[in-house]
Coordinates of C-alpha atoms and ligand atoms in Angstrom, one line a residue:
M1 CA 3.4 -5.6 3.6
H2 CA 2.8 -4.3 0.1
E3 CA 0.1 -4.7 -2.5
S4 CA 1.1 -5.0 -6.1
C5 CA -0.5 -2.3 -8.2
G6 CA -3.3 0.1 -9.1
V7 CA -4.9 -0.1 -12.6
F8 CA -7.1 2.3 -14.4
G9 CA -8.7 2.7 -17.9
V10 CA -10.9 5.3 -19.6
Y11 CA -12.9 5.4 -22.9
A12 CA -14.2 8.9 -23.3
P13 CA -14.1 10.6 -26.8
G14 CA -13.8 14.3 -26.5
E15 CA -12.3 14.2 -22.9
D16 CA -8.6 14.7 -22.0
V17 CA -8.2 11.1 -21.2
A18 CA -4.5 11.4 -20.2
R19 CA -5.4 14.0 -17.6
L20 CA -8.3 12.0 -16.2
T21 CA -6.0 9.0 -15.9
F22 CA -3.3 11.1 -14.2
F23 CA -5.8 12.2 -11.5
A24 CA -7.2 8.6 -11.1
L25 CA -3.6 7.3 -10.6
F26 CA -3.1 10.0 -8.0
A27 CA -6.1 8.6 -6.1
L28 CA -4.6 5.1 -6.5
Q29 CA -1.1 6.0 -5.4
H30 CA -1.4 4.0 -2.2
R31 CA -1.4 0.8 -4.3
G32 CA 2.1 1.3 -5.7
Q33 CA 4.7 4.0 -5.4
E34 CA 7.6 2.7 -7.5
S35 CA 6.6 3.7 -10.9
A36 CA 3.6 5.1 -12.8
G37 CA 2.6 5.2 -16.4
I38 CA -0.1 6.2 -18.9
A39 CA -0.8 4.9 -22.4
T40 CA -3.2 6.5 -24.8
T41 CA -4.4 5.8 -28.3
D42 CA -5.8 8.1 -31.0
G43 CA -7.1 5.0 -33.0
K44 CA -4.0 4.7 -35.0
K45 CA -1.1 4.2 -32.6
L46 CA -0.5 3.5 -29.0
Q47 CA 1.7 6.0 -27.0
V48 CA 3.1 5.5 -23.6
H49 CA 4.8 7.6 -20.9
A50 CA 6.0 5.5 -17.9
K51 CA 8.8 6.0 -15.5
M52 CA 10.1 5.2 -12.0
G53 CA 8.6 7.5 -9.4
L54 CA 5.4 8.8 -8.0
V55 CA 2.6 10.0 -10.3
S56 CA 3.5 13.6 -9.5
Q57 CA 7.2 12.9 -10.4
V58 CA 6.5 11.0 -13.6
F59 CA 4.1 13.4 -15.3
D60 CA 4.1 17.1 -16.0
E61 CA 2.1 19.3 -18.4
D62 CA 4.4 18.6 -21.2
S63 CA 4.3 14.8 -20.9
L64 CA 0.5 14.8 -20.5
S65 CA 0.1 17.0 -23.6
H66 CA 1.7 14.4 -25.8
L67 CA -0.6 11.7 -24.6
T68 CA -3.6 12.4 -26.9
G69 CA -6.6 10.2 -27.9
N70 CA -9.9 8.8 -26.9
I71 CA -8.8 5.9 -24.8
A72 CA -6.2 5.7 -22.0
I73 CA -5.0 3.2 -19.4
G74 CA -2.8 3.8 -16.4
H75 CA -0.8 2.0 -13.8
N76 CA 0.9 2.5 -10.4
R77 CA 3.4 -0.2 -9.7
Y78 CA 4.7 -1.9 -6.6
S79 CA 6.8 -4.8 -7.9
T80 CA 6.0 -8.3 -6.6
R81 CA 7.2 -10.3 -9.6
G82 CA 9.9 -8.8 -11.7
S83 CA 12.5 -6.5 -10.2
S84 CA 12.0 -2.8 -9.6
R85 CA 13.6 -1.3 -12.7
V86 CA 12.7 1.1 -15.4
T87 CA 12.1 -1.6 -18.1
N88 CA 9.4 -3.2 -15.8
V89 CA 7.3 0.0 -15.6
Q90 CA 3.7 -0.3 -16.9
P91 CA 1.6 0.0 -19.0
I92 CA 3.6 -2.1 -21.4
V93 CA 2.9 -2.3 -25.1
V94 CA 3.2 -5.6 -26.8
G95 CA 2.7 -6.4 -30.5
E96 CA 2.6 -4.2 -33.5
G97 CA 0.2 -2.3 -35.7
K98 CA -3.4 -3.6 -35.4
A99 CA -2.2 -6.4 -33.2
A100 CA -0.7 -4.1 -30.6
I101 CA -2.1 -3.9 -27.1
A102 CA -1.2 -1.9 -24.0
I103 CA -1.8 -3.6 -20.7
S104 CA -1.8 -2.7 -17.0
H105 CA -1.9 -5.5 -14.4
N106 CA -2.6 -5.9 -10.7
G107 CA -1.9 -9.3 -9.2
N108 CA 0.5 -12.2 -9.6
I109 CA 0.5 -15.1 -12.1
I110 CA 1.5 -18.3 -10.3
N111 CA 2.4 -20.2 -13.5
A112 CA 4.2 -17.3 -15.2
E113 CA 7.5 -19.1 -15.4
H114 CA 6.0 -22.1 -17.2
L115 CA 4.1 -19.9 -19.6
Y116 CA 7.2 -17.7 -20.2
K117 CA 9.2 -20.8 -21.2
E118 CA 6.4 -22.1 -23.5
L119 CA 6.0 -18.7 -25.2
S120 CA 9.8 -18.2 -25.6
D121 CA 10.0 -21.7 -27.3
Q122 CA 7.3 -20.4 -29.7
G123 CA 9.5 -17.4 -30.6
Y124 CA 7.9 -14.7 -28.5
T125 CA 10.4 -12.3 -27.2
F126 CA 10.4 -10.6 -23.7
H127 CA 11.7 -7.2 -22.9
T128 CA 10.8 -7.1 -19.2
S129 CA 10.8 -9.6 -16.3
T130 CA 7.2 -9.1 -15.5
D131 CA 4.3 -11.6 -15.6
T132 CA 2.3 -8.8 -17.2
E133 CA 4.3 -9.3 -20.4
V134 CA 3.6 -13.1 -20.2
I135 CA -0.2 -12.3 -20.1
A136 CA 0.2 -9.9 -23.0
N137 CA 2.1 -12.4 -25.2
L138 CA -0.3 -15.2 -24.2
I139 CA -3.2 -13.0 -25.5
L140 CA -1.4 -12.3 -28.7
S141 CA -0.5 -16.0 -29.2
S142 CA -4.2 -16.9 -29.2
P143 CA -5.4 -18.3 -32.6
E144 CA -8.8 -16.6 -31.9
K145 CA -9.8 -13.6 -34.1
D146 CA -11.4 -11.0 -31.8
W147 CA -9.9 -9.5 -28.6
V148 CA -12.5 -10.9 -26.2
S149 CA -11.9 -14.5 -27.5
K150 CA -8.2 -14.0 -27.4
I151 CA -8.4 -12.8 -23.7
R152 CA -10.7 -15.7 -22.9
Y153 CA -8.1 -18.1 -24.4
A154 CA -5.4 -16.6 -22.2
M155 CA -7.6 -16.8 -19.1
H156 CA -8.0 -20.5 -19.6
R157 CA -4.2 -20.8 -19.2
L158 CA -3.5 -18.2 -16.5
Q159 CA -3.4 -19.2 -12.9
G160 CA -3.4 -16.6 -10.1
A161 CA -4.5 -13.1 -9.5
Y162 CA -5.1 -10.6 -12.3
S163 CA -7.2 -7.4 -12.6
L164 CA -6.3 -5.9 -16.0
T165 CA -7.0 -2.9 -18.0
I166 CA -6.1 -3.5 -21.7
M167 CA -6.2 -1.0 -24.6
T168 CA -6.2 -1.8 -28.3
N169 CA -6.4 1.0 -30.9
H170 CA -10.2 0.8 -30.7
N171 CA -11.2 -0.9 -27.4
L172 CA -10.8 -0.5 -23.7
L173 CA -11.1 -3.9 -21.9
G174 CA -11.3 -4.7 -18.2
V175 CA -10.5 -8.2 -17.1
R176 CA -10.8 -9.9 -13.6
D177 CA -9.5 -13.3 -12.8
P178 CA -12.1 -16.1 -12.2
L179 CA -11.6 -15.9 -8.4
G180 CA -11.8 -12.1 -8.3
I181 CA -8.7 -12.0 -6.0
R182 CA -8.1 -8.3 -6.8
P183 CA -10.9 -5.7 -7.0
L184 CA -11.9 -3.9 -10.3
C185 CA -14.9 -1.7 -10.8
L186 CA -16.8 0.0 -13.7
G187 CA -17.8 3.7 -13.7
A188 CA -19.4 6.2 -16.1
I189 CA -18.2 9.7 -17.0
N190 CA -19.7 12.2 -19.4
G191 CA -21.0 9.6 -21.8
G192 CA -17.7 7.6 -21.5
W193 CA -16.6 4.7 -19.3
V194 CA -13.9 4.1 -16.7
I195 CA -12.4 1.0 -15.1
A196 CA -10.5 1.2 -11.9
S197 CA -9.0 -0.9 -9.1
E198 CA -11.0 1.1 -6.5
S199 CA -14.0 3.3 -6.4
C200 CA -12.0 6.2 -4.8
A201 CA -10.4 6.7 -8.3
L202 CA -13.8 7.3 -9.8
D203 CA -14.8 9.8 -7.1
H204 CA -11.6 11.8 -7.7
I205 CA -12.4 12.4 -11.4
G206 CA -16.1 12.9 -11.0
A207 CA -17.1 9.5 -12.5
K208 CA -20.1 7.6 -11.2
F209 CA -19.7 4.2 -9.8
V210 CA -21.7 1.7 -11.9
R211 CA -20.8 -1.7 -10.5
E212 CA -18.0 -4.2 -9.6
I213 CA -16.6 -6.1 -12.5
E214 CA -17.4 -9.7 -11.6
P215 CA -14.8 -12.4 -11.1
G216 CA -14.1 -14.0 -14.5
E217 CA -15.8 -11.2 -16.4
I218 CA -14.4 -9.4 -19.4
V219 CA -15.8 -5.9 -20.1
S220 CA -15.3 -4.5 -23.5
V221 CA -15.8 -0.8 -24.2
T222 CA -16.1 0.5 -27.7
G223 CA -18.0 3.3 -29.5
N224 CA -21.1 1.2 -29.2
G225 CA -21.0 1.1 -25.4
V226 CA -20.1 -1.6 -22.9
D227 CA -20.4 -5.3 -23.6
S228 CA -20.0 -7.8 -20.8
Y229 CA -18.8 -11.4 -21.1
Q230 CA -19.3 -13.3 -17.9
G231 CA -17.0 -16.0 -16.5
E232 CA -17.8 -19.6 -15.9
G233 CA -16.7 -20.6 -12.3
S234 CA -18.6 -19.9 -9.2
K235 CA -15.7 -20.0 -6.7
R236 CA -14.7 -16.6 -5.3
A237 CA -11.6 -15.5 -3.4
L238 CA -11.4 -11.8 -3.0
C239 CA -8.3 -10.9 -0.9
I240 CA -9.6 -10.0 2.6
F241 CA -6.6 -7.7 3.0
E242 CA -8.3 -5.2 0.7
Y243 CA -10.7 -4.6 3.6
I244 CA -8.0 -4.7 6.3
Y245 CA -5.3 -2.6 4.8
F246 CA -4.8 -2.2 1.0
A247 CA -7.8 -0.3 -0.3
R248 CA -8.4 3.3 0.7
P249 CA -10.9 3.8 3.5
D250 CA -13.1 5.9 1.3
S251 CA -13.4 3.1 -1.3
V252 CA -16.4 0.9 -1.5
I253 CA -16.0 -2.8 -2.4
N254 CA -19.0 -5.1 -2.7
G255 CA -21.2 -2.3 -1.3
R256 CA -19.2 -2.1 1.9
L257 CA -17.4 1.2 2.7
L258 CA -13.9 0.3 3.9
Y259 CA -13.9 2.9 6.7
S260 CA -17.0 1.3 8.2
A261 CA -15.5 -2.2 7.9
R262 CA -12.3 -1.1 9.7
Q263 CA -14.3 0.5 12.5
A264 CA -16.2 -2.7 12.9
M265 CA -12.9 -4.6 13.1
G266 CA -11.9 -2.4 16.0
A267 CA -15.2 -3.0 17.7
G268 CA -14.7 -6.7 17.2
L269 CA -11.3 -6.5 18.8
A270 CA -12.9 -4.7 21.8
E271 CA -15.4 -7.5 22.1
E272 CA -12.9 -10.3 21.8
H273 CA -10.0 -8.8 23.7
P274 CA -11.3 -6.2 26.3
V275 CA -8.7 -4.6 28.6
D276 CA -8.6 -1.9 31.3
A277 CA -6.9 1.1 29.7
D278 CA -6.8 4.9 29.7
F279 CA -6.4 5.6 26.0
V280 CA -6.9 4.0 22.6
M281 CA -5.0 4.9 19.4
G282 CA -4.9 3.3 15.9
V283 CA -1.5 3.2 14.3
P284 CA -1.8 5.8 11.6
D285 CA -3.2 5.8 8.9
S286 CA -4.3 2.3 8.2
A287 CA -5.6 1.5 11.7
T288 CA -7.1 4.9 12.6
A289 CA -10.7 3.8 11.8
A290 CA -10.2 0.5 13.7
G291 CA -8.8 2.5 16.7
I292 CA -12.0 4.6 16.7
G293 CA -14.1 1.4 16.5
Y294 CA -12.3 -0.1 19.5
A295 CA -12.8 3.1 21.5
H296 CA -16.6 3.4 20.7
K297 CA -17.2 -0.2 21.7
S298 CA -15.1 -0.2 24.9
G299 CA -15.9 3.3 26.1
I300 CA -12.2 4.1 26.4
P301 CA -11.2 7.6 25.1
V302 CA -9.5 7.7 21.7
G303 CA -6.8 10.0 20.4
E304 CA -3.6 10.3 18.5
G305 CA -0.4 9.2 20.2
L306 CA 1.8 9.0 17.1
L307 CA 2.0 11.4 14.2
K308 CA 2.9 9.9 10.8
N309 CA 5.1 11.6 8.3
R310 CA 3.0 10.7 5.3
Y311 CA 5.7 11.4 2.8
V312 CA 8.5 9.2 4.2
G313 CA 9.6 6.5 1.8
R314 CA 8.1 8.4 -1.1
T315 CA 11.3 9.8 -2.3
F316 CA 14.1 8.4 -4.4
I317 CA 16.8 10.3 -2.3
E318 CA 18.6 7.6 -0.3
P319 CA 18.9 8.6 3.4
D320 CA 22.4 8.5 4.8
Q321 CA 23.3 6.1 7.6
R322 CA 22.6 8.6 10.4
I323 CA 19.1 9.2 9.1
R324 CA 18.6 5.5 8.4
D325 CA 19.5 4.6 12.0
L326 CA 16.5 6.7 13.1
G327 CA 14.4 3.8 11.6
V328 CA 10.8 4.0 12.6
K329 CA 11.3 7.5 14.0
L330 CA 11.5 8.7 10.5
K331 CA 8.0 7.5 10.0
F332 CA 6.3 8.2 13.3
N333 CA 6.8 10.9 15.9
P334 CA 5.2 10.3 19.4
L335 CA 3.3 12.9 21.4
P336 CA 4.7 12.4 24.9
Q337 CA 2.2 14.8 26.5
M338 CA -0.7 12.6 25.3
L339 CA 1.0 9.3 26.3
E340 CA 2.9 9.8 29.6
G341 CA 1.8 7.4 32.4
K342 CA -1.1 6.0 30.3
R343 CA -2.3 2.4 29.9
L344 CA -2.5 2.4 26.1
V345 CA -4.5 0.2 23.7
V346 CA -2.7 0.3 20.3
V347 CA -4.7 -1.0 17.4
D348 CA -2.8 -2.0 14.2
D349 CA -3.9 -3.6 10.9
S350 CA -1.5 -6.6 11.0
I351 CA 1.7 -8.0 12.2
V352 CA 3.6 -9.8 9.4
R353 CA 7.3 -10.3 10.2
G354 CA 7.2 -8.5 13.5
T355 CA 10.0 -6.1 12.6
T356 CA 8.1 -2.8 12.8
T357 CA 5.8 -3.4 15.8
P358 CA 8.6 -3.7 18.5
K359 CA 10.0 -0.4 17.2
V360 CA 6.6 1.3 17.4
I361 CA 6.1 -0.1 21.0
G362 CA 9.7 1.0 21.8
L363 CA 8.9 4.6 20.7
L364 CA 5.7 4.6 22.8
R365 CA 7.5 3.3 25.9
R366 CA 10.3 5.9 25.6
A367 CA 7.5 8.5 25.4
G368 CA 6.4 7.4 28.9
V369 CA 3.6 4.9 28.2
K370 CA 2.9 2.7 31.2
E371 CA 1.3 -0.3 29.5
V372 CA 0.9 -1.2 25.8
H373 CA -2.0 -3.5 24.9
M374 CA -1.6 -4.5 21.2
R375 CA -4.8 -5.3 19.2
V376 CA -4.5 -6.5 15.6
C377 CA -7.2 -6.5 13.0
A378 CA -5.7 -9.3 10.9
P379 CA -5.7 -12.8 12.5
P380 CA -2.2 -14.4 12.9
I381 CA -0.6 -14.6 9.4
R382 CA 0.8 -18.1 9.2
Y383 CA 1.0 -18.7 5.5
P384 CA 2.6 -16.7 2.6
C385 CA 0.7 -15.1 -0.2
F386 CA 1.0 -16.2 -3.8
F387 CA -1.4 -13.8 -5.3
G388 CA 0.5 -10.5 -5.5
V389 CA 1.0 -9.5 -1.9
D390 CA 4.7 -9.0 -1.1
M391 CA 4.4 -10.5 2.4
A392 CA 7.2 -12.8 3.5
T393 CA 8.2 -16.4 3.3
R394 CA 6.6 -18.8 5.8
R395 CA 9.8 -18.8 8.0
E396 CA 9.7 -15.0 8.1
L397 CA 6.1 -14.8 9.3
I398 CA 6.3 -14.3 13.0
A399 CA 2.9 -16.0 13.7
A400 CA 4.1 -19.1 11.8
Q401 CA 7.0 -19.4 14.2
K402 CA 5.7 -18.3 17.5
S403 CA 2.7 -18.7 19.8
V404 CA 0.6 -15.6 20.6
A405 CA 2.3 -15.3 24.0
E406 CA 5.7 -15.6 22.3
V407 CA 4.8 -12.9 19.8
R408 CA 3.6 -10.7 22.7
D409 CA 7.0 -11.0 24.4
Y410 CA 8.9 -10.5 21.2
I411 CA 7.2 -7.3 20.3
G412 CA 7.4 -6.0 23.9
A413 CA 3.7 -5.6 24.6
D414 CA 1.9 -6.2 27.9
S415 CA -0.9 -8.0 26.1
L416 CA -1.7 -9.0 22.5
G417 CA -5.0 -9.9 20.9
Y418 CA -5.7 -10.7 17.3
L419 CA -9.1 -10.5 15.7
S420 CA -10.4 -14.0 15.0
V421 CA -11.2 -15.1 11.4
D422 CA -14.9 -15.2 12.3
G423 CA -14.7 -11.8 13.9
L424 CA -13.1 -10.4 10.8
I425 CA -15.8 -11.8 8.6
K426 CA -18.4 -10.4 10.9
A427 CA -16.8 -7.0 10.6
V428 CA -16.7 -7.1 6.8
A429 CA -20.3 -8.2 6.9
L430 CA -20.1 -10.2 3.7
P431 CA -20.3 -13.9 3.1
K432 CA -17.2 -15.8 4.2
D433 CA -17.1 -17.9 1.0
I434 CA -16.4 -14.9 -1.3
F435 CA -13.0 -14.3 0.4
C436 CA -9.4 -15.6 0.2
L437 CA -8.3 -16.2 3.8
A438 CA -5.3 -18.3 2.8
C439 CA -2.6 -16.4 4.7
F440 CA -4.5 -17.2 8.0
T441 CA -5.8 -20.7 7.2
G442 CA -3.4 -22.1 4.6
D443 CA -6.5 -23.0 2.6
Y444 CA -5.5 -21.6 -0.8
P445 CA -8.2 -21.1 -3.5
I446 CA -6.0 -22.8 -6.1
P447 CA -3.2 -25.3 -5.7
V448 CA 0.1 -23.7 -4.8
Q449 CA 2.1 -26.7 -3.7
L450 CA 4.9 -26.3 -6.2
E451 CA 5.4 -22.6 -5.2
M452 CA 5.4 -23.6 -1.6
D453 CA 8.1 -26.2 -2.1
K454 CA 10.3 -23.7 -4.0
L455 CA 9.9 -21.1 -1.2
A456 CA 10.8 -23.6 1.5
L457 CA 14.2 -24.0 -0.2
E458 CA 14.8 -20.3 -0.6
T459 CA 14.1 -19.2 3.0
T460 CA 16.5 -18.0 5.6
P461 CA 16.2 -18.9 9.3
F462 CA 14.0 -16.7 11.4
E463 CA 16.0 -14.4 13.6
E464 CA 15.4 -15.0 17.3
Y465 CA 16.0 -11.6 18.7
S466 CA 14.0 -8.5 19.2
P467 CA 15.5 -5.6 17.2
F468 CA 15.2 -3.2 20.2
G469 CA 15.8 -5.8 22.8
I470 CA 12.6 -4.7 24.5
K471 CA 11.4 -7.1 27.2
R472 CA 7.8 -7.5 28.3
R473 CA 7.2 -5.6 31.5
Ligands
LIG1 S1 -3.2 -15.2 0.8 FE1 -3.8 -13.4 2.1 S2 -2.9 -11.6 1.2 FE2 -2.8 -13.2 -0.3 S3 -4.7 -12.9 -1.5 FE3 -5.2 -14.4 0.1 S4 -6.0 -13.1 1.8 FE4 -4.9 -11.8 0.4

């Protein structure tokens, strides 16, 4: 499961804004690894450097030295809408002269196709296949005079998830959709201001967290400071997966440290699904904290049973067939001496299609594990996401097709327990009504029926076999 992107922006005259953005993108690398980009302005023109690859592959001293100015925005991309190709890298610049803007987007616009058609009919041209360019052209198409009013005009037309950083020749703007589906926060640095997807980006550049940007809010930073324009609606729908998996454990969202929330999810699993076992491990890295939480609550010793190669998949060198056949072994290496003969509790963040979990369990069994008791922080995912999470179609979601007992058999575990929705909310320790829980409940915060119908036509049948043929013992 992948999230769509990380966004960043900085307004800091006198600072090396490109370098600050580079290090902030480094901290947000987990949100997207396909491409990275930075745009800056010196007040006269917008400059961009954006390419396919990791932040460290895209930038060097030379490229950063050409990105001068007082304002910068940056982007890490994982493509959910618009294919993965070089023309779709962000930030993108749209418009010319005084009307030019650079924009970085995290999220997914549900009515992008409709708006694309409408704008094309009006004569707007598109150079990418991203919904980000639709947002940018919609802003430019507004009859309003100032940037905040233009953005407000676009917000009235956009449906879906968007956390944006936008740069004009004189402004840095941060925008969050009215439901607040994706996070966005404001920070301060040396008399300047920063906007980022997650607070961990602020920590890495020595900025101070100021506050969350509220759902529906536009923040405009100029030489006069920060102006805030609040949204109208009161409905909230922050993606709960930010707490389960997407955001870094050292980030804080709505005052809750992600690491603590994940530990509490593990503790909740121990309460809801206790089992006699010798050893607990979280699947690294995303479920490490939850594994520790399970162990503390249950009193079962915790340790590492799988080591993760953190750099796998972060290369553009294609593996040959022999390497590809190693599959999950490329990513995880088991520690047989830790595992042999043990009754093991394995805590993971989620099971989506059910393609990786049987392979992980297969690895553990071959390393000599006696029993595998799978515990999962996310409740069963039965509905697809339309808000920027590249999850699966409904027919690909294993929990939409099978009962818990059938999933247990399919993944080859001795027992399987999912955290309940109420248990998840208790672990996050924030009001339930601020969250989107649609992939568990099917209760979407905005109508998505049209998209659902389209997806139903596009899906392929769910494959009724276990990739490793592992049977439950
Ligand atoms: S449907 Fe699920 S993954 Fe998508 S925004 Fe809602 S909670 Fe997040």
